[in-house]
Structure formats: structure tokens, C-alpha cells
């Protein structure tokens, strides 16, 4: 049967959604993670359709917030993939998950069938099923924390895990808004926005400039030094998302964030 994931089975990926607004003062280490294949500046890629097992609901409640996002499918070399969400919480979760390099595939609204206590066939739709780089499939159920308590949702998922075939997922995990801090969500949204642009001369200028430097530099100084202005800022954010640039510390990505070239020891 699927194992019920513990809180550490889908750890926070601090390398994407953290930054610092002070100069680095202590030594650190790098984790080498493969980057997503990027399209060239002249390459056009059609958007892959959603993989959802059910369409967006026809009837929207007063608290629903249906939407669609375009994220890179790492199993297809970063090809753009359409993903539907049914709430702000789901959308925030998706944004953060899509910037994590230990996750190679995200499928939304995935149907799991099971038999209830009376033997009747039932269906549950998991908000996301993610596949990790190690091949682990984790079914994620998003629910606001207040609803988790009101519905006794943890107990429901625990029971569900005993009834769903292990062919569906290796683990089942509950996620709430507390799993994705506001700074992490903000940085993930910024990365997803900036990587809509194709890589261009600004990306090359940023990498060339960083390659000539030793240590970390403020994003504002790096941006100004390239001469590309706002294009350079967006390029820096894209390169952070690709793990070609590393942020120092924790915080929201901005002009005061300190960055360095990946692979350089702090």
C-alpha cells in the first residue's frame, strides 16, 4: 500500500526560494543539481496540454480561484506544460514545486480509485502527483489548515493510503499553506514569470560578468554593470531558477540580494 509520507519526505528546497540582503560572512557548500534544458532565443515551443484526469469544476464556490499556469516539464527538456489549479493555495503550491530541481514531473488532478468499507468503488482526485529525480511518486493533497482540522482530513488521508493501490503512488502527503512560506511563494512566482522570456544577450552578459568576479555581488550592482537594466535583472532571476547562479542566505529576491556564480565556494 502507499506509504503515508512524513513531513521530511518532500523537504523544502531552500536553494530556489531563499536569498539574503546582507553580505555573506560564513563559508558554505554547493549542491550540484542538473539544470533544465533551456530553449534558444529563436526556438518556439508549443504548450503541452494539461495532464489532469478531470477538467476544472463548473461550479465555483465563493472561495475558489481557478487558474492555469505554464511550467517547464523537465522530463521533456523543459518543454512548456499547461497545469490547472482550483485555488490560490494550489497555485502557490504549484509555483514552488515547479521551481524545485528535485522534482521532474508534476501532474494535477490525478484520479485514484479504491473500495470503501462496503466494497463500493470510490474516486479521489489528488491535487498533484509529483515525480522526484529518484523516481519516487508522491501524491499531494492540498487543503487550507483550518479545513484540515474541520474535516479531520489527516485521518481521511491515512485511511485512503490503506485503500489505494501502490501502483498509483509511493507516498501520500498532506500539504497546507504552512508548507510554502510567503517569501518562498513570492520568489517562485518571480522565477516563473522571468523564465517566460527566452534566454538572450542579457543572460550571457550576466554570466560573463560573474565569471570575472570572485565572491558574491549585489543583484543591483550586477544588473547595472551589464548595461542591460531590467533585462539583466530578469536574466539574473532566470539563472537563479536554473541554479547557474546561487543566492546567499534567506530572503526575497531583489536588488539587495547577494549572488555568486554556481560552483564557487562561499
XYZ file of C-alpha atoms in Angstrom:
266
model
C 0.000 0.000 0.000
C 1.199 3.572 -0.454
C 3.254 4.850 2.435
C 1.947 7.951 4.108
C 4.723 10.478 3.657
C 6.262 12.068 6.705
C 6.920 15.839 6.705
C 10.511 15.289 5.568
C 9.637 13.187 2.521
C 9.157 16.331 0.445
C 11.713 18.687 2.035
C 11.753 22.420 1.499
C 14.134 23.194 -1.348
C 15.834 26.237 0.100
C 18.142 26.805 -2.853
C 15.438 28.302 -5.056
C 13.275 30.362 -2.779
C 15.775 31.944 -0.443
C 18.051 34.923 -0.598
C 19.824 37.331 1.741
C 20.048 41.089 1.980
C 23.404 41.140 3.793
C 26.917 40.306 2.555
C 27.976 36.661 3.087
C 30.120 36.195 6.171
C 30.494 32.445 6.570
C 31.604 29.525 4.451
C 29.030 27.315 2.754
C 28.752 24.496 0.278
C 27.130 23.911 -3.093
C 24.853 21.104 -4.148
C 25.291 20.183 -7.788
C 21.881 19.735 -9.412
C 21.230 19.212 -13.145
C 19.696 22.217 -14.842
C 16.687 22.203 -17.140
C 17.455 22.330 -20.843
C 16.595 25.840 -21.987
C 15.136 26.803 -25.341
C 17.245 29.056 -27.534
C 16.237 32.655 -28.107
C 14.797 31.777 -31.521
C 13.161 28.451 -30.668
C 9.373 28.379 -30.324
C 7.732 25.577 -28.368
C 4.036 24.802 -28.359
C 2.459 24.343 -24.924
C 1.753 20.754 -23.921
C -1.857 20.129 -22.803
C -2.860 19.554 -19.200
C -2.487 16.021 -17.818
C -5.455 16.401 -15.427
C -7.831 13.448 -15.112
C -10.762 15.821 -14.692
C -11.466 19.336 -16.014
C -11.842 22.410 -13.859
C -15.082 22.378 -11.876
C -18.094 24.003 -13.497
C -19.419 25.348 -10.229
C -17.144 27.728 -8.377
C -17.572 28.484 -4.693
C -17.038 31.906 -3.163
C -13.529 30.871 -2.092
C -12.405 29.139 -5.300
C -9.878 30.732 -7.608
C -9.427 28.632 -10.714
C -6.461 29.314 -12.928
C -3.937 27.925 -15.373
C -0.154 28.080 -15.255
C 2.570 27.233 -17.734
C 5.548 25.431 -16.202
C 8.528 23.552 -17.695
C 8.241 19.767 -17.964
C 11.719 18.560 -17.003
C 11.099 15.117 -18.454
C 10.692 16.785 -21.829
C 13.702 19.068 -21.650
C 11.850 21.985 -20.113
C 9.020 21.952 -22.672
C 6.173 24.254 -21.502
C 3.308 22.368 -19.846
C -0.207 23.609 -19.059
C -1.341 22.964 -15.476
C -4.728 23.836 -13.952
C -5.295 24.873 -10.332
C -8.525 25.349 -8.410
C -7.470 27.668 -5.583
C -4.869 30.247 -4.636
C -3.300 27.711 -2.284
C -2.949 25.170 -5.086
C -1.471 27.812 -7.368
C 1.095 28.846 -4.752
C 1.996 25.207 -4.180
C 2.427 24.639 -7.907
C 4.674 27.674 -8.318
C 7.053 26.493 -5.600
C 7.016 22.867 -6.738
C 7.783 23.891 -10.322
C 10.991 25.665 -9.249
C 12.343 22.648 -7.387
C 15.076 20.759 -9.180
C 14.449 17.535 -7.291
C 11.008 17.317 -8.940
C 10.975 16.290 -12.600
C 7.243 15.943 -13.279
C 4.034 17.475 -11.919
C 0.610 16.104 -12.843
C -2.504 17.788 -11.478
C -5.947 16.428 -10.545
C -4.942 12.765 -10.705
C -7.641 10.163 -10.134
C -7.129 7.372 -7.601
C -9.744 4.629 -7.307
C -10.367 2.494 -4.231
C -13.022 0.400 -2.483
C -14.746 1.710 0.624
C -15.707 -0.390 3.653
C -18.805 -1.651 1.848
C -16.869 -2.611 -1.263
C -18.168 0.232 -3.409
C -15.835 1.787 -5.952
C -14.818 5.313 -4.999
C -12.658 8.002 -6.554
C -10.404 10.629 -5.055
C -8.615 13.302 -7.063
C -5.234 14.323 -5.733
C -4.302 17.909 -6.432
C -0.838 16.899 -7.634
C 1.240 13.798 -8.194
C 4.921 14.690 -8.398
C 7.799 12.509 -9.531
C 11.197 13.113 -7.982
C 14.566 12.787 -9.688
C 14.985 9.459 -7.860
C 11.740 8.167 -9.365
C 9.612 8.464 -6.219
C 5.962 9.332 -6.895
C 4.290 11.412 -4.206
C 0.558 12.171 -4.245
C -0.108 15.607 -2.750
C -3.424 16.711 -1.299
C -3.670 20.456 -0.675
C -6.057 21.733 1.974
C -6.073 25.003 3.968
C -5.029 24.296 7.546
C -8.362 25.376 9.015
C -10.189 22.950 6.716
C -7.791 20.143 7.634
C -8.886 20.391 11.240
C -12.574 20.887 10.493
C -12.728 17.890 8.154
C -10.305 15.675 10.106
C -8.552 15.458 6.756
C -5.359 13.849 8.050
C -7.318 10.843 9.296
C -9.121 10.652 5.957
C -5.822 10.583 4.043
C -4.381 7.987 6.394
C -7.357 5.722 5.697
C -7.133 6.464 1.983
C -3.490 5.372 1.949
C -4.521 1.891 3.092
C -7.010 1.505 0.232
C -5.252 2.974 -2.811
C -3.125 0.707 -4.985
C 0.650 1.196 -4.635
C 0.712 1.454 -8.429
C -0.777 4.935 -8.058
C 1.829 6.485 -5.765
C 4.649 5.559 -3.426
C 3.610 8.090 -0.811
C 0.679 10.312 0.098
C 1.261 13.679 1.689
C -0.938 16.464 3.005
C 0.232 19.991 2.200
C -1.144 23.277 3.528
C -0.283 26.950 3.195
C 2.235 26.483 6.015
C 4.429 24.306 3.776
C 5.117 27.261 1.480
C 6.135 30.472 3.319
C 5.223 33.795 1.654
C 8.841 34.585 0.707
C 9.202 31.200 -0.959
C 5.977 31.733 -2.904
C 6.997 35.249 -3.959
C 10.382 34.069 -5.229
C 8.834 31.133 -7.062
C 6.308 33.420 -8.764
C 9.109 35.766 -9.804
C 11.193 32.923 -11.229
C 8.225 31.541 -13.152
C 7.457 34.984 -14.550
C 11.036 35.671 -15.667
C 11.577 32.301 -17.303
C 8.728 33.005 -19.696
C 11.278 35.108 -21.570
C 13.698 33.321 -23.851
C 17.372 33.461 -22.819
C 19.088 36.373 -24.570
C 22.220 38.507 -24.602
C 21.482 39.709 -21.073
C 21.882 36.156 -19.737
C 25.270 35.839 -21.406
C 26.358 39.240 -20.106
C 25.390 38.339 -16.541
C 27.279 35.039 -16.636
C 30.323 36.653 -18.215
C 30.359 39.394 -15.592
C 30.006 36.919 -12.718
C 32.687 34.709 -14.208
C 35.170 37.567 -13.886
C 34.316 38.163 -10.222
C 35.444 36.417 -7.064
C 32.816 36.060 -4.363
C 29.308 37.500 -4.205
C 27.821 40.697 -5.600
C 24.528 42.513 -5.113
C 21.972 41.934 -7.852
C 21.563 45.704 -8.286
C 25.299 46.158 -8.899
C 25.441 43.185 -11.259
C 22.414 44.450 -13.172
C 23.892 47.928 -13.588
C 27.325 46.619 -14.571
C 25.933 44.661 -17.523
C 24.240 47.712 -19.036
C 21.054 45.722 -19.730
C 18.935 47.240 -16.954
C 15.663 45.424 -16.321
C 16.525 42.722 -18.858
C 19.592 41.901 -16.786
C 17.503 41.631 -13.611
C 15.138 39.180 -15.300
C 18.111 37.250 -16.658
C 19.599 37.018 -13.156
C 16.322 35.636 -11.812
C 16.152 33.089 -14.658
C 19.710 31.982 -13.924
C 18.852 31.606 -10.239
C 15.984 29.363 -11.300
C 18.403 27.316 -13.421
C 20.849 27.030 -10.494
C 23.574 28.666 -12.563
C 23.607 31.495 -10.032
C 23.444 30.891 -6.278
C 21.823 33.223 -3.750
C 23.305 33.895 -0.333
C 21.172 33.425 2.787
C 17.415 33.785 3.040
C 15.033 36.479 1.874
C 13.065 37.800 -1.060
C 14.869 38.181 -4.385
C 15.588 41.831 -5.106
C 18.273 44.367 -5.851
C 19.883 43.909 -2.411
C 20.162 40.125 -2.783
C 23.742 38.837 -2.921
C 24.543 36.233 -5.590
C 27.557 34.338 -6.905
C 28.317 32.006 -9.769
C 27.322 28.377 -9.115
C 30.174 26.095 -8.144
C 32.137 28.814 -6.367
C 32.670 28.134 -2.672
C 31.354 30.949 -0.479
